[in-house]
Short mmCIF file of C-alpha atoms (C1' of nucleotides) in Angstrom, two decimals:
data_model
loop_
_atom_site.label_atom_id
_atom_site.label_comp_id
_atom_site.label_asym_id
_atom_site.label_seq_id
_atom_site.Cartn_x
_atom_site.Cartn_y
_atom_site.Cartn_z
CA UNK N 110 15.63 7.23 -11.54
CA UNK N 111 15.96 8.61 -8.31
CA UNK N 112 12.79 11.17 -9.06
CA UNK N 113 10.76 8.21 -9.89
CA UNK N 114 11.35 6.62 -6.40
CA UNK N 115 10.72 9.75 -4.75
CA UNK N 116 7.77 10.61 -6.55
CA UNK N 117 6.20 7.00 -6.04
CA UNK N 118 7.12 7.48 -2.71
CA UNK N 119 5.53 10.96 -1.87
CA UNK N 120 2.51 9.02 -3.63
CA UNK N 121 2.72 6.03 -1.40
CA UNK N 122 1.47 7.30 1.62
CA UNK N 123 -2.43 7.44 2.63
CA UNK N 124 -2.60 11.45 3.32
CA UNK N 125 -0.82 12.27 0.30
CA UNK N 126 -2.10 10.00 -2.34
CA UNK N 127 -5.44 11.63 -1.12
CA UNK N 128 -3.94 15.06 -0.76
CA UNK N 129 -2.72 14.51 -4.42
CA UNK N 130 -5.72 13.22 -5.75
CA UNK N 131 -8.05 16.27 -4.53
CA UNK N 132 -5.46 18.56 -5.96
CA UNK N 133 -6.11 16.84 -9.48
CA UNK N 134 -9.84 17.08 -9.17
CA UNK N 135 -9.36 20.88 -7.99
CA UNK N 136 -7.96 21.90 -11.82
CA UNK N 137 -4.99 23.65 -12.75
CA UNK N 138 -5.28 26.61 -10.61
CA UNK N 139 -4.96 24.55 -7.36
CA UNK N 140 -6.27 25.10 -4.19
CA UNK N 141 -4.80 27.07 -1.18
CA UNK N 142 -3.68 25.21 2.04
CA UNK N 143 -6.31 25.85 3.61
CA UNK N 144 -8.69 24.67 1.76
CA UNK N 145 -6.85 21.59 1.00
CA UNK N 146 -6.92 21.72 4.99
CA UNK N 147 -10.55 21.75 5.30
CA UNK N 148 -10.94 18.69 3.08
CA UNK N 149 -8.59 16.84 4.45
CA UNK N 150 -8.79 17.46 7.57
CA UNK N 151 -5.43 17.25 8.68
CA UNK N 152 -3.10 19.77 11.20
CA UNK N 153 -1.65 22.57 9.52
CA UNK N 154 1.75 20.95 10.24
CA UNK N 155 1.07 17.68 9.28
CA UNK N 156 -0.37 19.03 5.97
CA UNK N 157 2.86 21.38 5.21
CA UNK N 158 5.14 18.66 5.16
CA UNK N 159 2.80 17.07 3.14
CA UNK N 160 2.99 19.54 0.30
CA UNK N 161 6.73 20.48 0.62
CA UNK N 162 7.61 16.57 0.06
CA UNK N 163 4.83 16.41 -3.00
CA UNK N 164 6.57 19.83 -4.22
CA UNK N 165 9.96 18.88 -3.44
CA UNK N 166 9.28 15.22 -5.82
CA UNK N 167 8.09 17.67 -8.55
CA UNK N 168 4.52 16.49 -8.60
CA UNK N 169 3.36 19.89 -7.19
CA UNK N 170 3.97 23.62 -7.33
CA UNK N 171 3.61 25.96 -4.87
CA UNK N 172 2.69 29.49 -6.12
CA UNK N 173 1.98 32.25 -3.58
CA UNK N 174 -0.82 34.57 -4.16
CA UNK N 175 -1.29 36.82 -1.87
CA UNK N 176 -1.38 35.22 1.65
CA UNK N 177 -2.69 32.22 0.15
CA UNK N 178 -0.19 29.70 -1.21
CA UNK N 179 -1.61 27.57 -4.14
CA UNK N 180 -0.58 23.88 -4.46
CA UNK N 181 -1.29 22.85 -7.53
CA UNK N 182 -0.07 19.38 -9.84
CA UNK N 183 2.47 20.19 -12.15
CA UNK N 184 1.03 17.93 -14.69
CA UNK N 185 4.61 17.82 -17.01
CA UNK N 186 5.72 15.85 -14.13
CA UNK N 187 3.07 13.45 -13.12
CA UNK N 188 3.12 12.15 -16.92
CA UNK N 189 6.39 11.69 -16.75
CA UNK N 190 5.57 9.35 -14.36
CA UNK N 191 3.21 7.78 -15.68
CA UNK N 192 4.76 7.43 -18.95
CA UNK N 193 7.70 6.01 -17.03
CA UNK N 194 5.45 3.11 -15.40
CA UNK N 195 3.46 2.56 -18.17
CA UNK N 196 6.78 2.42 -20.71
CA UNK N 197 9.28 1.21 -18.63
CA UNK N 198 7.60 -1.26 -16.18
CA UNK N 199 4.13 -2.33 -17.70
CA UNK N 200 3.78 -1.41 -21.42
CA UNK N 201 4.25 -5.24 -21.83
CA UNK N 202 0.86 -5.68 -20.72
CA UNK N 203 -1.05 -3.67 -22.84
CA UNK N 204 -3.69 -5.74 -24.34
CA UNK N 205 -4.24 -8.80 -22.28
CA UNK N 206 -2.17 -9.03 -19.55
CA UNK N 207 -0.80 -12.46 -20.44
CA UNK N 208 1.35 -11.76 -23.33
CA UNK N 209 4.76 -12.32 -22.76
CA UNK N 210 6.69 -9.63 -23.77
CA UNK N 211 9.14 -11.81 -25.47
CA UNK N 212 12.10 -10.58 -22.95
CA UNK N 213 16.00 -10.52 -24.35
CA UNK N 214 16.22 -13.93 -21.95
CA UNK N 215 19.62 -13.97 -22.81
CA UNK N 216 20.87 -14.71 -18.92
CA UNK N 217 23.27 -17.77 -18.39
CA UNK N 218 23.07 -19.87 -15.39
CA UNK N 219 25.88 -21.26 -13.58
CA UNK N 220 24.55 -24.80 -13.47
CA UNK N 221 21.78 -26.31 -14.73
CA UNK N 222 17.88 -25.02 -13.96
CA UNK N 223 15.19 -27.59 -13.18
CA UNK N 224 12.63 -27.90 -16.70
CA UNK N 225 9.70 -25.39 -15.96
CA UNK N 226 6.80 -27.78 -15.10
CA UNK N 227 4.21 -27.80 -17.94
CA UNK N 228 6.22 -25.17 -19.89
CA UNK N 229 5.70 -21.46 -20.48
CA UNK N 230 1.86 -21.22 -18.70
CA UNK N 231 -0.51 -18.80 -19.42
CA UNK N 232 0.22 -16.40 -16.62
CA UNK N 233 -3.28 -14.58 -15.36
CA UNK N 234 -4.50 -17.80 -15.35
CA UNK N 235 -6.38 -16.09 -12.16
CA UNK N 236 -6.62 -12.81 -10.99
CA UNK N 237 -7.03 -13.51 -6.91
CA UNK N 238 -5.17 -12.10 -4.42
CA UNK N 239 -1.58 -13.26 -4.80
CA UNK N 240 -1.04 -15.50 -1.68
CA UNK N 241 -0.90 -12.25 0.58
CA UNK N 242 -0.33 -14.75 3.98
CA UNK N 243 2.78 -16.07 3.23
CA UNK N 244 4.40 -16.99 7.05
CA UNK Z 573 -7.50 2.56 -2.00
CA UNK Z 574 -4.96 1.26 0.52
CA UNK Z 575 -3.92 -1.19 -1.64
CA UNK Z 576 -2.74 1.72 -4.20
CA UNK Z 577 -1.06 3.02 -1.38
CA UNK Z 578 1.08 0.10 -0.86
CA UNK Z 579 1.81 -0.31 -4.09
CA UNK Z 580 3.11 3.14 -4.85
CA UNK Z 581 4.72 2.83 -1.79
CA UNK Z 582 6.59 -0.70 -2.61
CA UNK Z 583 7.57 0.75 -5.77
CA UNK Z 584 8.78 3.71 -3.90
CA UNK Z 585 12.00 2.32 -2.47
CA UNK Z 586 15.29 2.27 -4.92
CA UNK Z 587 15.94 -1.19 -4.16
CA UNK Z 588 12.06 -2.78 -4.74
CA UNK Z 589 12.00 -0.61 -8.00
CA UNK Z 590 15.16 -2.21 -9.58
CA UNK Z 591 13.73 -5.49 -8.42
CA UNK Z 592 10.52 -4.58 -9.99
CA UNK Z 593 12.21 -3.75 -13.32
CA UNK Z 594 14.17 -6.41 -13.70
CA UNK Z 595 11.51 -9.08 -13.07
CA UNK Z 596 9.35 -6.82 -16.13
CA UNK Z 597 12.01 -7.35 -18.36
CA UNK Z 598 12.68 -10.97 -17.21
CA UNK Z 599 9.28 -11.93 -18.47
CA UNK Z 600 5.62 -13.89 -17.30
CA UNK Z 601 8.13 -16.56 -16.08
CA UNK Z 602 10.05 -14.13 -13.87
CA UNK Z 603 13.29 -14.81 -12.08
CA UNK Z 604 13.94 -17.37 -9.51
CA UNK Z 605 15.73 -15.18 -5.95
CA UNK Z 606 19.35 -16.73 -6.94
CA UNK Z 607 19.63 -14.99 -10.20
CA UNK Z 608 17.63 -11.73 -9.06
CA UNK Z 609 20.81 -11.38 -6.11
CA UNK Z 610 22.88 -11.82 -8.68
CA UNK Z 611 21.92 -9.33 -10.70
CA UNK Z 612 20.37 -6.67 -7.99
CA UNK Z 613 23.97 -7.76 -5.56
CA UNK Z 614 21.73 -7.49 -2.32
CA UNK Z 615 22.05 -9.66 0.47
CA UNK Z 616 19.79 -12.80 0.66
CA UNK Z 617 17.65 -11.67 3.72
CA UNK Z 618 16.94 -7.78 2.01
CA UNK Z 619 16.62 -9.17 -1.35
CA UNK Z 620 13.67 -11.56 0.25
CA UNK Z 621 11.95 -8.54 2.51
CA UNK Z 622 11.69 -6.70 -0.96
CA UNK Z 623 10.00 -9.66 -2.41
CA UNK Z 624 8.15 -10.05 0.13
CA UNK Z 625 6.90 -6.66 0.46
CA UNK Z 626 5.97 -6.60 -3.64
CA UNK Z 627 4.31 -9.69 -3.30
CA UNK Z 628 2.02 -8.55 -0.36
CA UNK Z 629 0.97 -5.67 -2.33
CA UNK Z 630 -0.07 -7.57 -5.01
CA UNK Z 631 2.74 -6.74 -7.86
CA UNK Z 632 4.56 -10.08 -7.83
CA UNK Z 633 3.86 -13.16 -7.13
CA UNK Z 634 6.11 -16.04 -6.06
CA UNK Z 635 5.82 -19.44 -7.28
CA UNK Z 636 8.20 -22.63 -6.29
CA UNK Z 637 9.64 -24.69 -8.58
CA UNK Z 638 11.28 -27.40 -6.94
CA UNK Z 639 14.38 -25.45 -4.90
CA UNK Z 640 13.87 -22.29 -6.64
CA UNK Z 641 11.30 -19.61 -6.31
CA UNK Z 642 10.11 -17.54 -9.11
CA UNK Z 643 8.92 -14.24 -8.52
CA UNK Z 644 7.11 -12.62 -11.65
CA UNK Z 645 4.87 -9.74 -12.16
CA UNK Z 646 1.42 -10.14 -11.74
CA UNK Z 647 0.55 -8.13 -14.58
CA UNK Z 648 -2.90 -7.57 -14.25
CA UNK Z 649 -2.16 -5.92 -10.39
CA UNK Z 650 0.31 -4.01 -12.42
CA UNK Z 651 -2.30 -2.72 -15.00
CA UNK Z 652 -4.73 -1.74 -12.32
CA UNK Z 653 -2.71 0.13 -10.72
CA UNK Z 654 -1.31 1.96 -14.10
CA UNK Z 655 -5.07 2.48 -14.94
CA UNK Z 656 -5.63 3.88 -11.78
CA UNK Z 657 -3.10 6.11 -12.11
CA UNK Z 658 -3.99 7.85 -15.29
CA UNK Z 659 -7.40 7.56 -15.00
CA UNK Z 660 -7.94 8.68 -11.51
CA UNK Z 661 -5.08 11.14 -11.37
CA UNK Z 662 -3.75 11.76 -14.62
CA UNK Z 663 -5.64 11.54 -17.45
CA UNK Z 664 -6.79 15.46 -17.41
CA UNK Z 665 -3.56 16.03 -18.86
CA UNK Z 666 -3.10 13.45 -21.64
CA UNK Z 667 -2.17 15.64 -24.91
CA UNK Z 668 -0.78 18.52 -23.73
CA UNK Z 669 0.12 19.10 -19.93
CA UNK Z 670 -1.70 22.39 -19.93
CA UNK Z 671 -5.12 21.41 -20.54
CA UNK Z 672 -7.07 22.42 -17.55
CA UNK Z 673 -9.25 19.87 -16.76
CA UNK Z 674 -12.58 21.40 -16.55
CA UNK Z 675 -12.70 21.30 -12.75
CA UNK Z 676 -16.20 21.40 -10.80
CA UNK Z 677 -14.85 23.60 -8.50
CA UNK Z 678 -18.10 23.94 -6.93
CA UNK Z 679 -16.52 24.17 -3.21
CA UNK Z 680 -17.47 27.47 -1.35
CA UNK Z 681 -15.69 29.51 0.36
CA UNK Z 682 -16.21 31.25 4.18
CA UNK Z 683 -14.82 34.31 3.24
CA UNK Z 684 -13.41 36.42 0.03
CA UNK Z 685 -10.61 35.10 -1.72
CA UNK Z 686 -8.47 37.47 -3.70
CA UNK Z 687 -8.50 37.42 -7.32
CA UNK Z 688 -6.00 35.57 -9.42
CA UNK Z 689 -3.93 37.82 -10.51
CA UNK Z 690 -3.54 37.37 -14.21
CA UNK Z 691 -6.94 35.41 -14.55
CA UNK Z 692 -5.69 31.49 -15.78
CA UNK Z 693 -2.32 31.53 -16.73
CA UNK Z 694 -1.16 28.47 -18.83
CA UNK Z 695 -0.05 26.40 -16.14
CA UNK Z 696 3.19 24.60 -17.33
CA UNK Z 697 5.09 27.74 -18.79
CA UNK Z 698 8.06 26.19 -17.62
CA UNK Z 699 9.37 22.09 -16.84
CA UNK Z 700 11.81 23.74 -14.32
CA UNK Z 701 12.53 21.85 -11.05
CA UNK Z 702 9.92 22.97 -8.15
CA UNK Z 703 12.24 25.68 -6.34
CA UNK Z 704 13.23 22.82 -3.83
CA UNK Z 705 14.97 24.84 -1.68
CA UNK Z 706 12.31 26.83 0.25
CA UNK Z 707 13.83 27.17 3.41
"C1'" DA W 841 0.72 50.10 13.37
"C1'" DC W 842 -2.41 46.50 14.82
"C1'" DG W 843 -5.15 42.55 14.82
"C1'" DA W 844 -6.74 38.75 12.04
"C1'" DT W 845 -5.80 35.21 8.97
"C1'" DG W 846 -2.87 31.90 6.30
"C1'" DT W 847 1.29 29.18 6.15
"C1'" DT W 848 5.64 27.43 7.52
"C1'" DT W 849 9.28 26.21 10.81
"C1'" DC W 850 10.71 24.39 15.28
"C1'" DT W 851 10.83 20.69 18.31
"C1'" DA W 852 9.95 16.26 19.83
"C1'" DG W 853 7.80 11.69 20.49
"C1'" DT W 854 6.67 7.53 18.36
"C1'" DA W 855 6.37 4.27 14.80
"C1'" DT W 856 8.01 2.27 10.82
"C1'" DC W 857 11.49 0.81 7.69
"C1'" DA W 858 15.95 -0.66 5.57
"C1'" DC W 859 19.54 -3.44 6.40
"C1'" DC W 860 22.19 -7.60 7.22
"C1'" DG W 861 24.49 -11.59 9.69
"C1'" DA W 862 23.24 -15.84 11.50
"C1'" DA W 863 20.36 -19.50 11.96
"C1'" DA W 864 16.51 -22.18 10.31
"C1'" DT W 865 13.85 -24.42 6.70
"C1'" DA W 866 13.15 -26.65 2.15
"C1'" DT W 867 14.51 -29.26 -1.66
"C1'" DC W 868 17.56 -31.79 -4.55
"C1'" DC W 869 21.18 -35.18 -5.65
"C1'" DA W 870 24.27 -38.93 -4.76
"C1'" DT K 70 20.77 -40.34 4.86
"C1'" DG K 71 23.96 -36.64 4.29
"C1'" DG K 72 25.78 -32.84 1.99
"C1'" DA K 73 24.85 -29.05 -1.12
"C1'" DT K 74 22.11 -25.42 -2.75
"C1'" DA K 75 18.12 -22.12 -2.40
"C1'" DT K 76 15.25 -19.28 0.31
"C1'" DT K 77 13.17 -17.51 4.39
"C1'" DT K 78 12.96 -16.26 9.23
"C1'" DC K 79 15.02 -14.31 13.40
"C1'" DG K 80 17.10 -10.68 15.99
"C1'" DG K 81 18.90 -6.35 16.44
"C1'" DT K 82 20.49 -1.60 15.04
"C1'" DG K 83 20.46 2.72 12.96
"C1'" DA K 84 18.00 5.80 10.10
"C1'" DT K 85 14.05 7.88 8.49
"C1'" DA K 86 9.13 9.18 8.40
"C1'" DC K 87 4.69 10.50 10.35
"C1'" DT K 88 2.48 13.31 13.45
"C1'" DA K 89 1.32 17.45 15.73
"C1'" DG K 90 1.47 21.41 19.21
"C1'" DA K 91 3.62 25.75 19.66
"C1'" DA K 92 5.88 29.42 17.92
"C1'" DA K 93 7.40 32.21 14.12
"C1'" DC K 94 6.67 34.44 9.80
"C1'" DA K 95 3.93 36.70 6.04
"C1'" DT K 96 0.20 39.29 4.34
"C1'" DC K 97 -4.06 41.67 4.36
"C1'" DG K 98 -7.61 45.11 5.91
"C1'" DT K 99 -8.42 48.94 8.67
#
DNA sequence: ACGATGTTTCTAGTATCACCGAAATATCCA
DNA sequence: TGGATATTTCGGTGATACTAGAAACATCGT
């Protein structure tokens, strides 16, 4: 569980998701800092830590090649993610997003719950933006 | 883009993604906030940052019903960002990890880079944990 | 060995976030 | 209306993360 959090995470962060993302398009072999450097555009620092928490998650792998150190994804581990989200959190939705994934339910209630309006809607009745300005 | 970003990052908190799981299995319906702090046992005002923080990003959505609030998933959020996910990260390696995904790796390079030793190895020999401790 | 190049660590400032008690707001029921 | 229940907002604190310059470390070519 806890790699899941870190690894969604490392991936939830502007520079990284982008870091991550060029690193995929780049192919197995990976690319060196520095050219991940040059694309990015980022100080060497910066872009370290970077890498060491993307490597340190599991979703890349550091291999050293001379004095070039290649990042590259360690693809094992990013579909474990993404089996993870797509089994565990969203497989539900396959198909049309509506479909109610007929849930064990099986919760009690200390007292008595006020009748669902209209009954069991339709869900995705829309797709806008959920209310984002809520205060 | 950003929104993927907050998304992967709401996800990437312990506490959001047990809230987040929960309200998958609860159903399209979703849970009202009373029965979510009773199951996640988080106090009232953290319990409604997290919810407030998935909502914003698009993942749930709240919905009153008389004194309760329901969050649910907004599944279709949800699928987009699963699709973008394995489509724009992932997908090279659906089937086996290995497959190297036919990079363009058309980028140039300033100056002589040494050759790989070994040519392309296999990627993936091993599912062992990214030697965390590098320093 | 030396200089050049590539990468990481050190150090530090700032911003952001998680957390939670207390108070405020909203709705229901009698 | 008043009390009870449900949820959010407010205020503050400690921890963590992002950023990056400077220095250190590693490796190569000569």
């Amino acid at each position: 569980m806890k790699r899941y959090v870190d690894q969604l995470a490392a991936l939830g962060q502007s520079g990284r998701l982008e870091i991550f993302r060029l690193l995929v398009r780049a192919g197995s072999r990976g690319s060196c800092v520095d050219d991940i450097k040059r694309s990015v555009r980022m100080p060497g620092s910066t872009l370290s830590h970077h890498l060491d928490t993307l490597a340190r998650c599991g979703l890349l792998r550091p291999e050293r090649s001379g004095r070039f150190v290649y990042y590259a994804v360690h693809w094992p581990e990013a579909a474990r993610l993404i089996r993870f989200l797509t089994e565990d959190c969203c497989c539900k939705m396959s198909g049309r997003p509506g479909a109610r994934p007929a849930a064990g339910e099986g919760r009690r209630r200390r007292r008595a719950r006020p009748a669902r309006r209209g009954g069991a809607r339709t869900d995705e009745s829309d797709t806008s933006p959920p209310r984002a300005a809520r205060r």
